[in-house]
Structures are given as C-alpha cells and as structure tokens.
Amino acid sequence: MSANRFGWAQLSSHGWRVRLFLATLTTALMLSDDFVQQLFTSANLAQLEAEYLVTLWVINVLLWWTGKRWFANAVVGLFAAMQIVQLSHIAMTGTPLAPYDIGKLAATYNEIGLALSDSFIDHSYVMVSWALPWDLCVWVFNRYLTDTSRASWVPLLLVVLILGSKPERATRRDMIAFMPGPTRSSLHNSINSFSFYATRMLGRESELVAPSLLDYEVRPIIQPDAAPDNIVLIIADSLRPDRMQINGYHRATTPYLQSLATANELQFVQGLAASVATGASLPLLMNVVREPGHLSMLKNATANLFRRAKEAGYKTTWLSTQESKVLHGLGAQYIDTVRTLEDDLILIQRYGDDRLLHWLHEMQWGDKNFVVLLSRSVHSPYDDNYQHLGNASDWWPDDGNLPLEYRLNNAYDNALMNFDRLLKDKITSLKDTLPGKTVVILTSDHGQMLGESNRWGHNRLYPAVASVPIVVHQWYATRSYQRTYPLPDADVMSHYELGRWLLKLMQFELINPQYVPDIHYFQGEAIYQDNLYRRLIETESGVSFCQAGLVSDYVPHVCELALSDTINLP
Ligand SMILES: [Zn+2]
C-alpha cells in the first residue's frame, strides 16, 4: 500500500507543519468557549485537562487530514450545536447538561424558549461565548481546508470510530457513567450527555411522575455553643463497617481508629446509605434528601451542605481522587476549592490516595472550613490501592494463585488497613494546620459485598450495601459540646440524618414535613428517573427492610417486610 493512500504523504514538510498548526488552532478554538463564558459567569467551572486536550487535538489533526470539507463542517456543526445547548444550560441553571436534562429540553421546549427570551439580556453573553469561537472555527476550516480528491477515507473513519466509541459505550454502561463533571471541558460533557441520550433515552421518554412531596425548609438557629470552626467529612468509597476493627472485626484493620476509640475520642454509629452507588448516594447526602423521588430537593439546593456552609461563613473544599463527574448534583457552584482525579491523573493512578494527603499539605485554609474528602482507598480493585507500597510483611496474602474469594477478601482488608494509615496522616495533618475546633466525620457512600451468598459489588438494594459506618472524631469534644450537638440517633443513623446533623453544626435547622423518625429510605442508582427503593424500619435490635418498590408507585407508610433482610445491631 502506498503512503499516498493516506492523503498527507504528498505534502511537503512545510504542508505538514501548516496543517499541524491549523489543527492546534482549531483545537484551541473548540476549547475556548468555556473560557470566554468564564469571563461573564462563575457558573462555568471547566478546566483544561491534558488527556482530553490530546484526544481533541488528534480529532482535529484527523479532520485536517481527511481533505474533506463537508466532513469537517459536519463534525464542527455537530459540536457547535451541542455547545449552544450546553452553554445556555450552564448559564440558566449553573450546572452542565446531564443526559436526563436533554429529554426535558425537548419536552419543555416552549417553556425554555420563554425563559430564555425573558432573561435574554442577562444571558446574551452566551451567544458571544458560543458564536465567537465556533464561527471562527468554521471559518478556519472553510478557508484553509482544501478538498482533495486523493484524500483518504482512513482519517474520516478514525474520527467516526473515536466519536462513535461514546454511544457504543452508552449501550453497556448506566447513566451515572455519563454524568457531566462540572470541572471538565463542557464539550466533553456534551459529547457524553448527548451520546447517552441519543443511545438510551431518545424516543422512550418516561418522565418520572414524582410523588407529591412537600419541600423542606432551612432556618438559621442560635445554639449555646459556638459552631465548630472546621467540619471535615471524609467519605471512603465502599467502606464496610463490619470490616472495621473498631466495630468488632477480628483483624486489626483500623489500628489508628482503634487507638482513638481507646482514648474515648471516637463515636461509632451504624449508618444507612442513601443509595447503592456513589453517583446517587452523594447527591442525596450532600443535598440532605430523604424521600425517593424528591427531585425538587435534589435540584434546588435548599439544604445543600456546600451552599449552607458558605452561608455560614465556611470556606468550602472538595478533594477527591475520583472523577469530576462525581460532583454532578452536589452543588459544585458552592465549592471554593475543587480538586479531582483529572487534576493529577498520572500521580493518582500511581500513588492513589497518598496524593490526597499531598493536596492537604498544599491547602490554603480559611478561618472556618467545610472540607469534604472522597477517598478511593478501599474501592475495587482493592490491591491497586496499596500496590505501590510494595510487599509489606503485615499484608494478608493476596497473590494471584489463591482462591478468588479468599484473595479479594484479604485484599479488601489490606486496602482498609492502608486507608487507616492514610487516615492517621490526614487527620494529623489537619490537626496541625486547621485553626480552631474541628469535627471529623467518617462515612461511606455505600457498602460492598465480598462474595457473601455469591454476591459481589454494590449496585443492589441489599442490606450489606445499605450498611455504612458513621464515625465521629471529637477532638473538639468538651462535654457541653456533646450536649449541644449530640448525634441524632446513637444506634442507627441514615445519611439523611447525618446531613441534618451537619446542618445543625453549621447552625441551621432542617424542617422536613415528611420526616418520621426510625423510617429511612434506601434507593437505587437512578435517582433522577423512576427508581427502585426500599423503606427501612429501625427497631430496637436493628433495621428491617421492606420489599422494593418503584418511585412512581410511592405510597407513604406502606411496608411489606422482607423477613430475611435485616441489619442486626450488636
Ligand atoms: Zn462508591
């Protein structure tokens, strides 16, 4: 096969350089709408991201290589069309477009048109931030891309393959994997959201008929003891309470926490996760939402912890070794400092949560701080989280020729022991650097199954997945403090109750007309759609699980008990 088949071979080295320059220019133009929008609004949080930048540059090189103007126009037109919707959505709602938003756009086309024309002056900059880069981009392609009949179809096919990989992936993954990351390039978010929408949702809209629930109210309160100066919420993804030494596990998986417990500085409570998956559990926890299908409380940030923390004068910080998309629905616009996987991709892949610690040392704290750390230390694959530390003698055996269940369970315990080591470093570092009184709370987004009854993972509404730890480290603790801010329930505490208690620490009272003590909810991962959920009933001896139901059939106070499903208290 002659090199000429690939189109660029006949180019002189000068021609090569010109096209690489043009490809770099159009890449920059495609990325620039976010930064133009950022001149006008703080709602757009996009940052540059090396890996994505390279991908987009490769697409642009291929577009220039095709020698087909119509094709370049089609791709740029597609990108631009998605971006006008995306940038308008960011301007109107403060958040990037999620797949389920696109369905609503089509359904409420008239309303949105009205809203846009109503506030056109306020949002007219959207047109500037969209039209300027994309018009220029179209112009550059049409001015300098010459149609060559000898051009090859290879680069064209490559572009189709790269762009087509997203919709293809959407057939295999759920919506959570396609959620936009508020700090990611909005074109990248658009490609994800539209791919998922086109593949999985278009033409089968089933608008959730949400149950009629009353909205919450949040009121400032004055308490006899001043608010803590710092509130640190550590969320360890997939952390199981029954594997923690402080909760009676026979292995020494949490020696540091054990030492705090021995010194009477820890309070351990059986927690109940809001949902089965990170992408659903965190929005429910951070927006302090209890009932399934309570979309208005999920979306309008009434009780959002970042928002209320800011109102109470806290500097807000989110540090996570997970992806930016996890931030979707958490109120990213209320967070002062955000660091995610994308900020430090290569080192996080290598050193895992050790990077979190590194970030902690670099932080500029405020006088008061609300800090949320999302850790991946005990997330699957477990051995990845401690591999970089080499073979320590105190690891439980986890090598490849051991039986799978045995190996994975050992790896989980090793990962937890490593997490405990990191926790010690983190808390020590925080103690040294944070001013004033600090409360540290440790919980998990959901539990994890490790082969019990042959069940693995966490995407099901099982008791083992609902079971999470809630650990409060009270180095602030004076007795009067504990009287002012007692944990709402010393036996079993839901994520919702934890959120309500955090609001109380920030001097707010959450009033929820639907609240019934000892009734909790555990939801599937599709919290923005018609979702499965289970009602949980707290008793003296533990927690009983009702049968699962659909949100569209939500009936308060009805429970058909699933007798074999319980969480027993010691
Ligand atoms: Zn998770």
Coordinates of C-alpha atoms and ligand atoms in Angstrom, one line a residue:
M1 CA 0.0 0.0 0.0
S2 CA 1.5 3.3 -1.0
A3 CA 1.7 6.1 1.6
N4 CA -0.2 8.3 -0.8
R5 CA -3.4 6.5 0.1
F6 CA -3.3 8.4 3.4
G7 CA -3.5 11.8 1.8
W8 CA -0.8 13.6 3.6
A9 CA 2.1 11.7 2.2
Q10 CA 2.3 14.1 -0.8
L11 CA 2.6 17.1 1.5
S12 CA 5.9 18.7 1.8
S13 CA 7.2 19.1 5.4
H14 CA 6.0 22.7 5.1
G15 CA 2.5 21.5 4.4
W16 CA 2.7 19.2 7.4
R17 CA 3.7 21.9 9.7
V18 CA 0.9 24.2 8.4
R19 CA -1.7 21.6 9.0
L20 CA -0.5 20.7 12.4
F21 CA -0.6 24.4 13.3
L22 CA -4.1 24.6 11.9
A23 CA -5.2 21.5 13.9
T24 CA -3.7 23.1 17.0
L25 CA -5.6 26.3 16.3
T26 CA -9.0 24.7 15.7
T27 CA -8.4 22.6 18.9
A28 CA -7.8 25.8 20.9
L29 CA -11.0 27.3 19.3
M30 CA -13.1 24.3 20.2
L31 CA -11.9 24.5 23.8
S32 CA -12.2 28.3 24.1
D33 CA -16.0 28.7 24.5
D34 CA -15.7 27.7 28.2
F35 CA -13.1 30.3 28.9
V36 CA -15.0 33.0 27.1
Q37 CA -18.0 32.1 29.1
Q38 CA -16.0 32.2 32.3
L39 CA -15.3 35.9 31.6
F40 CA -19.0 36.5 32.1
T41 CA -20.1 34.0 34.8
S42 CA -18.7 31.9 37.6
A43 CA -21.2 29.1 36.7
N44 CA -18.8 27.6 34.2
L45 CA -16.2 25.7 36.1
A46 CA -14.3 24.0 33.2
Q47 CA -10.6 23.5 33.5
L48 CA -8.1 22.3 30.9
E49 CA -7.4 18.6 31.1
A50 CA -4.3 17.1 29.4
E51 CA -5.8 13.7 28.3
Y52 CA -8.9 15.3 26.8
L53 CA -6.8 18.0 25.1
V54 CA -4.7 15.4 23.4
T55 CA -7.8 13.4 22.2
L56 CA -9.4 16.6 20.8
W57 CA -6.2 17.5 19.1
V58 CA -6.0 14.1 17.5
I59 CA -9.5 14.5 16.2
N60 CA -8.6 17.9 14.7
V61 CA -5.4 16.5 13.1
L62 CA -7.6 13.8 11.5
L63 CA -10.2 16.4 10.4
W64 CA -7.4 18.3 8.6
W65 CA -6.1 15.1 7.2
T66 CA -9.4 13.9 5.6
G67 CA -9.2 16.7 3.0
K68 CA -13.0 16.7 3.0
R69 CA -14.5 20.0 3.9
W70 CA -18.1 18.7 4.1
F71 CA -17.0 16.2 6.8
A72 CA -15.1 18.8 8.9
N73 CA -18.2 21.0 8.6
A74 CA -20.4 18.2 9.8
V75 CA -18.3 17.4 12.8
V76 CA -17.8 21.1 13.8
G77 CA -21.5 21.7 13.2
L78 CA -22.4 18.8 15.5
F79 CA -20.1 20.1 18.2
A80 CA -21.3 23.7 17.9
A81 CA -25.0 22.6 18.0
M82 CA -24.4 20.6 21.2
Q83 CA -22.4 23.5 22.7
I84 CA -25.1 26.2 22.3
V85 CA -27.4 24.0 24.3
Q86 CA -24.7 23.2 26.8
L87 CA -23.5 26.8 27.4
S88 CA -27.1 28.0 27.7
H89 CA -27.9 25.3 30.2
I90 CA -24.8 26.3 32.3
A91 CA -25.9 29.9 32.1
M92 CA -29.5 29.2 33.1
T93 CA -29.1 26.6 35.7
G94 CA -25.5 26.8 36.9
T95 CA -24.8 23.2 36.1
P96 CA -23.6 21.3 33.0
L97 CA -26.2 19.4 31.0
A98 CA -26.9 15.8 32.1
P99 CA -28.5 13.2 29.8
Y100 CA -31.9 13.4 31.5
D101 CA -31.8 17.2 31.1
I102 CA -31.8 16.7 27.3
G103 CA -35.1 14.8 27.4
K104 CA -36.6 17.6 29.4
L105 CA -35.3 20.2 26.9
A106 CA -37.3 18.5 24.2
A107 CA -40.4 18.2 26.4
T108 CA -40.3 21.7 27.7
Y109 CA -39.1 23.4 24.6
N110 CA -41.6 26.3 24.8
E111 CA -41.0 27.0 28.5
I112 CA -37.3 27.2 28.0
G113 CA -37.7 29.4 24.9
L114 CA -39.8 31.7 27.0
A115 CA -37.4 31.7 29.9
L116 CA -34.5 32.4 27.5
S117 CA -36.3 35.3 25.8
D118 CA -37.3 36.7 29.2
S119 CA -33.8 36.8 30.5
F120 CA -32.1 37.3 27.1
I121 CA -30.2 40.4 28.2
D122 CA -28.8 38.6 31.3
H123 CA -27.7 35.7 29.2
S124 CA -26.9 37.4 25.9
Y125 CA -23.2 36.7 26.6
V126 CA -23.9 33.1 25.9
M127 CA -24.3 34.0 22.3
V128 CA -20.9 35.7 22.4
S129 CA -19.1 32.8 24.1
W130 CA -20.7 30.4 21.7
A131 CA -20.7 32.3 18.4
L132 CA -17.2 33.7 18.6
P133 CA -15.1 30.5 18.9
W134 CA -17.4 28.3 16.8
D135 CA -17.8 30.8 13.9
L136 CA -14.0 31.3 13.8
C137 CA -13.5 27.5 13.9
V138 CA -15.9 27.0 10.9
W139 CA -14.2 29.9 9.1
V140 CA -10.7 28.5 9.6
F141 CA -11.8 25.1 8.2
N142 CA -13.6 26.5 5.2
R143 CA -10.8 29.0 4.4
Y144 CA -7.8 26.6 4.7
L145 CA -9.1 23.0 4.3
T146 CA -8.9 22.3 0.6
D147 CA -10.9 19.4 -0.8
T148 CA -8.5 16.9 -2.3
S149 CA -9.9 14.1 -4.4
R150 CA -6.9 12.0 -3.5
A151 CA -7.8 12.3 0.2
S152 CA -8.1 9.1 2.1
W153 CA -11.1 7.7 4.0
V154 CA -8.9 6.4 6.8
P155 CA -8.8 9.6 8.9
L156 CA -12.5 10.0 8.4
L157 CA -13.2 6.5 9.6
L158 CA -10.9 7.1 12.6
V159 CA -12.9 10.2 13.6
V160 CA -16.1 8.3 13.3
L161 CA -14.6 5.5 15.4
I162 CA -13.4 7.9 18.1
L163 CA -16.7 9.8 18.3
G164 CA -18.7 6.6 17.9
S165 CA -17.0 4.9 20.9
K166 CA -19.1 7.0 23.3
P167 CA -22.6 5.9 22.0
E168 CA -21.2 2.4 21.8
R169 CA -20.2 2.6 25.5
A170 CA -23.6 4.0 26.4
T171 CA -25.1 0.7 25.3
R172 CA -23.1 -1.0 28.0
R173 CA -22.9 1.5 30.9
D174 CA -25.5 3.2 33.0
M175 CA -26.3 6.9 33.1
I176 CA -24.1 7.6 36.1
A177 CA -21.0 6.9 34.0
F178 CA -22.1 9.6 31.6
M179 CA -22.8 12.4 34.0
P180 CA -21.1 15.6 33.3
G181 CA -18.2 16.7 35.5
P182 CA -18.6 20.3 36.4
T183 CA -14.9 20.9 36.2
R184 CA -14.4 19.2 32.8
S185 CA -14.5 20.8 29.4
S186 CA -18.1 21.4 28.5
L187 CA -17.6 20.0 25.0
H188 CA -16.5 16.8 26.6
N189 CA -19.6 16.8 28.8
S190 CA -21.8 17.5 25.8
I191 CA -20.4 14.5 23.9
N192 CA -21.1 12.3 26.9
S193 CA -24.6 13.5 27.7
F194 CA -25.8 13.6 24.1
S195 CA -24.2 10.2 23.4
F196 CA -26.1 8.6 26.3
Y197 CA -29.3 10.5 25.5
A198 CA -29.2 9.5 21.8
T199 CA -28.4 5.9 22.5
R200 CA -30.5 5.1 25.5
M201 CA -33.2 7.7 26.0
L202 CA -34.3 9.2 22.7
G203 CA -37.8 8.2 21.7
R204 CA -38.5 6.5 25.1
E205 CA -39.1 9.4 27.4
S206 CA -40.7 8.3 30.6
E207 CA -41.0 11.4 32.6
L208 CA -41.0 10.4 36.3
V209 CA -44.2 11.3 37.8
A210 CA -42.7 12.3 41.1
P211 CA -44.7 11.6 44.3
S212 CA -46.3 14.7 45.7
L213 CA -43.9 15.6 48.5
L214 CA -43.6 18.8 50.4
D215 CA -40.4 20.9 50.2
Y216 CA -38.1 21.3 53.1
E217 CA -37.3 24.5 54.9
V218 CA -33.9 25.5 56.3
R219 CA -33.8 28.0 59.2
P220 CA -30.8 29.6 60.9
I221 CA -30.7 28.7 64.6
I222 CA -28.7 30.0 67.5
Q223 CA -27.2 27.5 69.9
P224 CA -25.4 27.9 73.2
D225 CA -22.1 26.5 71.9
A226 CA -20.5 28.2 69.0
A227 CA -20.3 26.3 65.7
P228 CA -17.2 24.3 65.2
D229 CA -14.5 26.2 63.2
N230 CA -14.0 23.3 60.9
I231 CA -16.1 20.4 59.7
V232 CA -14.3 17.6 57.9
L233 CA -16.4 15.0 56.2
I234 CA -14.4 12.0 54.9
I235 CA -16.3 9.7 52.6
A236 CA -14.5 6.4 51.9
D237 CA -16.0 4.8 48.9
S238 CA -17.2 1.2 49.5
L239 CA -16.2 1.1 53.2
R240 CA -17.9 -1.7 55.1
P241 CA -18.5 -1.2 58.8
D242 CA -18.2 -4.9 59.7
R243 CA -14.6 -4.9 58.4
M244 CA -13.5 -2.3 60.8
Q245 CA -11.6 -3.3 63.9
I246 CA -13.4 -0.5 65.9
N247 CA -16.6 -2.3 65.1
G248 CA -15.6 -5.7 66.4
Y249 CA -13.8 -7.1 63.3
H250 CA -11.3 -9.8 64.4
R251 CA -8.5 -8.4 62.2
A252 CA -6.5 -5.3 63.1
T253 CA -7.7 -3.4 60.1
T254 CA -8.0 0.0 61.7
P255 CA -5.3 0.3 64.4
Y256 CA -5.3 4.1 64.3
L257 CA -9.0 4.4 64.7
Q258 CA -8.8 1.8 67.5
S259 CA -6.3 4.0 69.3
L260 CA -8.7 6.9 69.1
A261 CA -11.5 4.7 70.3
T262 CA -9.4 3.5 73.3
A263 CA -8.8 7.2 74.2
N264 CA -12.6 7.7 74.1
E265 CA -12.3 10.2 71.2
L266 CA -14.5 8.3 68.8
Q267 CA -18.2 7.6 68.4
F268 CA -19.2 4.8 66.1
V269 CA -22.7 4.5 64.8
Q270 CA -24.3 2.1 62.4
G271 CA -25.0 4.1 59.3
L272 CA -27.5 3.7 56.5
A273 CA -26.5 4.7 52.9
A274 CA -28.9 6.8 50.9
S275 CA -28.3 4.8 47.8
V276 CA -26.4 1.8 46.3
A277 CA -24.0 3.9 44.2
T278 CA -21.6 6.9 44.6
G279 CA -23.3 8.9 41.8
A280 CA -26.7 8.7 43.6
S281 CA -25.6 8.4 47.2
L282 CA -23.6 11.6 47.2
P283 CA -26.3 13.9 45.8
L284 CA -28.7 12.6 48.3
L285 CA -26.3 13.0 51.2
M286 CA -24.9 16.4 50.2
N287 CA -28.4 17.8 49.4
V288 CA -29.8 16.1 52.6
V289 CA -32.7 14.4 50.8
R290 CA -34.7 11.7 52.5
E291 CA -37.6 10.6 50.3
P292 CA -37.3 8.8 47.0
G293 CA -38.4 10.9 44.0
H294 CA -38.0 14.2 45.9
L295 CA -36.5 15.8 42.8
S296 CA -37.1 19.4 43.8
M297 CA -34.9 18.9 46.9
L298 CA -32.3 17.2 44.9
K299 CA -32.1 20.0 42.4
N300 CA -32.8 23.4 44.1
A301 CA -30.1 23.1 46.8
T302 CA -32.4 24.1 49.6
A303 CA -30.4 22.1 52.2
N304 CA -27.2 21.7 50.1
L305 CA -24.3 21.3 52.6
F306 CA -21.8 23.3 50.5
R307 CA -24.3 26.1 50.0
R308 CA -25.3 26.3 53.7
A309 CA -21.7 26.0 54.7
K310 CA -20.8 29.0 52.6
E311 CA -23.7 31.0 54.1
A312 CA -22.4 30.2 57.5
G313 CA -19.0 31.6 56.6
Y314 CA -17.1 28.4 55.9
K315 CA -14.6 28.1 53.1
T316 CA -15.7 25.0 51.2
T317 CA -13.3 22.5 49.8
W318 CA -13.8 19.2 47.8
L319 CA -10.8 16.9 47.4
S320 CA -11.3 13.7 45.6
T321 CA -9.2 11.1 43.8
Q322 CA -12.3 10.2 41.8
E323 CA -13.5 11.8 38.6
S324 CA -15.1 15.2 38.3
K325 CA -18.4 13.8 37.2
V326 CA -19.0 12.6 40.8
L327 CA -19.5 16.2 41.6
H328 CA -22.6 16.3 39.5
G329 CA -25.6 17.3 41.5
L330 CA -23.5 18.2 44.6
G331 CA -23.7 21.9 44.2
A332 CA -20.2 22.5 42.7
Q333 CA -21.0 26.1 42.3
Y334 CA -20.8 26.5 46.1
I335 CA -17.4 25.0 46.4
D336 CA -14.4 27.3 46.7
T337 CA -11.6 24.8 46.0
V338 CA -12.1 21.7 43.9
R339 CA -9.5 19.0 43.2
T340 CA -10.4 15.8 41.4
L341 CA -8.7 12.9 39.6
E342 CA -8.3 14.9 36.4
D343 CA -6.1 17.5 38.2
D344 CA -3.5 14.9 39.0
L345 CA -4.3 11.9 36.8
I346 CA -0.9 10.2 36.5
L347 CA 0.2 10.6 40.0
I348 CA -3.1 9.5 41.4
Q349 CA -3.1 6.4 39.2
R350 CA 0.4 5.7 40.6
Y351 CA 0.1 6.7 44.3
G352 CA -3.7 6.6 44.9
D353 CA -4.9 8.4 47.9
D354 CA -1.4 9.3 49.0
R355 CA -2.0 12.3 46.6
L356 CA -4.9 13.4 48.7
L357 CA -2.5 13.8 51.6
H358 CA -0.2 15.8 49.4
W359 CA -3.0 18.1 48.5
L360 CA -3.9 18.6 52.1
H361 CA -0.5 20.0 52.8
E362 CA -0.8 22.5 49.9
M363 CA -4.2 23.8 51.0
Q364 CA -4.8 27.5 52.0
W365 CA -7.4 27.2 54.7
G366 CA -9.9 29.8 55.7
D367 CA -10.7 30.9 59.3
K368 CA -13.6 28.4 59.1
N369 CA -13.6 25.4 56.8
F370 CA -16.0 22.8 55.5
V371 CA -13.9 20.1 53.9
V372 CA -15.2 17.0 52.0
L373 CA -12.7 14.3 51.1
L374 CA -13.8 11.5 48.9
S375 CA -11.3 8.6 49.2
R376 CA -10.9 5.7 46.9
S377 CA -8.7 3.7 49.2
V378 CA -11.0 0.7 49.7
H379 CA -12.6 0.8 46.3
S380 CA -12.3 -2.1 43.9
P381 CA -9.8 -3.3 42.6
Y382 CA -8.6 -3.3 46.2
D383 CA -5.0 -4.3 45.7
D384 CA -4.5 -1.4 43.3
N385 CA -4.8 0.9 46.3
Y386 CA -1.7 -0.4 48.1
Q387 CA 0.3 -2.0 45.4
H388 CA 2.7 1.0 45.1
L389 CA 3.8 0.3 48.7
G390 CA 5.4 -3.0 47.8
N391 CA 5.4 -6.2 49.9
A392 CA 5.0 -5.3 53.5
S393 CA 5.1 -8.2 55.9
D394 CA 1.8 -7.3 57.5
W395 CA -0.3 -7.7 54.4
W396 CA -2.8 -10.6 54.4
P397 CA -1.9 -12.9 51.5
D398 CA -3.4 -11.7 48.2
D399 CA -1.4 -13.3 45.5
G400 CA -2.9 -14.5 42.2
N401 CA -2.9 -18.2 42.8
L402 CA -5.1 -18.1 45.9
P403 CA -8.8 -18.8 45.5
L404 CA -10.6 -15.7 44.3
E405 CA -12.9 -15.1 47.3
Y406 CA -10.1 -15.5 49.8
R407 CA -7.7 -13.3 47.8
L408 CA -10.2 -10.5 47.3
N409 CA -11.3 -10.5 50.9
N410 CA -7.7 -10.3 52.0
A411 CA -7.1 -7.5 49.5
Y412 CA -10.1 -5.6 50.9
D413 CA -8.7 -5.9 54.4
N414 CA -5.3 -4.8 53.3
A415 CA -6.8 -1.8 51.5
L416 CA -8.7 -0.9 54.7
M417 CA -5.5 -1.1 56.8
N418 CA -3.8 1.1 54.3
F419 CA -6.7 3.5 54.4
D420 CA -6.3 3.6 58.2
R421 CA -2.7 4.6 57.8
L422 CA -3.6 7.4 55.4
L423 CA -6.4 8.5 57.7
K424 CA -3.9 8.9 60.5
D425 CA -1.7 11.0 58.3
K426 CA -4.7 13.1 57.1
I427 CA -6.1 13.7 60.5
T428 CA -2.7 14.5 61.9
S429 CA -2.1 17.0 59.1
L430 CA -5.5 18.6 59.5
K431 CA -4.9 18.8 63.3
D432 CA -1.7 20.6 62.7
T433 CA -3.0 23.1 60.1
L434 CA -6.6 23.8 60.7
P435 CA -7.4 26.7 63.0
G436 CA -9.8 26.3 66.0
K437 CA -12.2 23.5 66.9
T438 CA -12.6 20.7 64.4
V439 CA -15.2 17.9 63.9
V440 CA -14.2 15.0 61.7
I441 CA -16.9 12.6 60.4
L442 CA -16.1 9.5 58.5
T443 CA -18.6 7.6 56.5
S444 CA -19.0 5.7 53.2
D445 CA -21.2 6.2 50.2
H446 CA -22.4 2.6 50.2
G447 CA -21.4 -0.8 51.5
Q448 CA -19.8 -3.5 49.4
M449 CA -20.5 -7.3 49.0
L450 CA -17.4 -9.6 49.0
G451 CA -18.8 -12.9 48.0
E452 CA -21.5 -13.4 50.7
S453 CA -24.1 -15.7 49.1
N454 CA -22.1 -15.3 46.0
R455 CA -22.9 -11.6 45.8
W456 CA -20.2 -9.1 44.8
G457 CA -20.2 -5.3 44.2
H458 CA -22.7 -2.8 45.4
N459 CA -25.4 -2.0 42.8
R460 CA -28.2 -3.8 44.5
L461 CA -30.7 -2.9 47.3
Y462 CA -29.3 -5.4 49.7
P463 CA -28.7 -4.8 53.5
A464 CA -24.9 -5.3 53.1
V465 CA -24.9 -2.4 50.6
A466 CA -27.1 -0.2 52.8
S467 CA -24.7 -0.7 55.7
V468 CA -22.1 2.0 56.2
P469 CA -20.1 3.3 59.1
I470 CA -20.6 6.7 60.7
V471 CA -17.7 7.6 62.8
V472 CA -17.3 10.9 64.6
H473 CA -13.9 12.0 65.9
Q474 CA -14.4 14.5 68.6
W475 CA -11.1 16.2 69.3
Y476 CA -13.2 19.3 69.8
A477 CA -15.0 17.5 72.5
T478 CA -15.9 19.2 75.6
R479 CA -18.9 17.8 77.5
S480 CA -21.0 20.9 76.8
Y481 CA -20.3 20.4 73.1
Q482 CA -21.6 16.9 73.1
R483 CA -24.8 18.2 74.8
T484 CA -25.3 20.9 72.2
Y485 CA -24.6 18.7 69.2
P486 CA -25.5 15.2 70.2
L487 CA -25.7 12.7 67.3
P488 CA -29.4 12.5 66.4
D489 CA -29.5 8.8 67.0
A490 CA -26.9 6.8 68.8
D491 CA -28.0 3.5 67.4
V492 CA -28.7 3.8 63.7
M493 CA -28.2 7.0 61.6
S494 CA -29.1 7.4 58.0
H495 CA -27.2 9.6 55.6
Y496 CA -30.1 12.0 55.7
E497 CA -29.8 12.2 59.5
L498 CA -26.1 12.7 59.2
G499 CA -26.7 15.6 56.7
R500 CA -29.3 17.1 59.1
W501 CA -26.8 16.9 61.9
L502 CA -24.1 18.6 59.8
L503 CA -26.6 21.4 59.0
K504 CA -27.1 21.7 62.8
L505 CA -23.3 22.1 63.3
M506 CA -23.5 24.9 60.7
Q507 CA -26.3 26.5 62.8
F508 CA -29.2 25.5 60.6
E509 CA -32.4 23.6 61.3
L510 CA -33.8 21.5 58.5
I511 CA -37.6 21.2 58.6
N512 CA -39.0 18.3 56.6
P513 CA -42.7 17.9 56.8
Q514 CA -42.4 14.2 55.8
Y515 CA -39.9 13.2 58.4
V516 CA -40.8 10.2 60.5
P517 CA -38.1 9.1 63.0
D518 CA -36.9 5.5 62.5
I519 CA -38.1 5.2 58.9
H520 CA -35.4 5.5 56.4
Y521 CA -35.0 5.1 52.6
F522 CA -32.5 3.2 50.6
Q523 CA -32.6 4.0 46.8
G524 CA -31.3 2.5 43.6
E525 CA -28.9 4.5 41.5
A526 CA -31.3 6.1 39.0
I527 CA -32.4 8.8 41.4
Y528 CA -33.5 11.2 38.7
Q529 CA -35.7 8.6 37.0
D530 CA -38.3 6.1 38.1
N531 CA -36.1 4.3 40.6
L532 CA -36.3 1.3 42.8
Y533 CA -36.2 2.0 46.5
R534 CA -36.7 0.2 49.8
R535 CA -38.2 1.6 53.0
L536 CA -36.2 0.6 56.1
I537 CA -37.7 0.4 59.6
E538 CA -35.4 0.9 62.6
T539 CA -36.2 -1.2 65.6
E540 CA -34.5 -1.9 69.0
S541 CA -32.5 -4.7 67.5
G542 CA -31.5 -3.2 64.2
V543 CA -33.0 -2.4 60.8
S544 CA -35.7 -4.3 58.9
F545 CA -36.1 -4.0 55.1
C546 CA -39.4 -3.6 53.3
Q547 CA -39.8 -5.0 49.8
A548 CA -38.5 -2.9 47.0
G549 CA -40.9 -0.7 45.1
L550 CA -40.9 1.9 42.3
V551 CA -40.9 5.6 43.0
S552 CA -43.8 6.0 40.6
D553 CA -45.8 3.7 43.0
Y554 CA -44.6 5.6 46.1
V555 CA -47.1 5.2 48.9
P556 CA -46.1 6.6 52.3
H557 CA -46.1 4.3 55.4
V558 CA -46.7 1.0 53.5
C559 CA -44.3 -1.8 54.1
E560 CA -44.3 -5.4 53.2
L561 CA -41.4 -6.7 55.2
A562 CA -38.8 -8.8 53.6
L563 CA -38.1 -11.1 56.6
S564 CA -34.7 -12.3 55.6
D565 CA -33.3 -8.9 55.0
T566 CA -32.1 -7.1 58.2
I567 CA -29.1 -5.3 59.7
N568 CA -28.6 -6.5 63.3
L569 CA -27.2 -4.3 65.9
P570 CA -24.7 -6.0 68.3
Ligands
ZN1 ZN -19.0 4.3 45.5

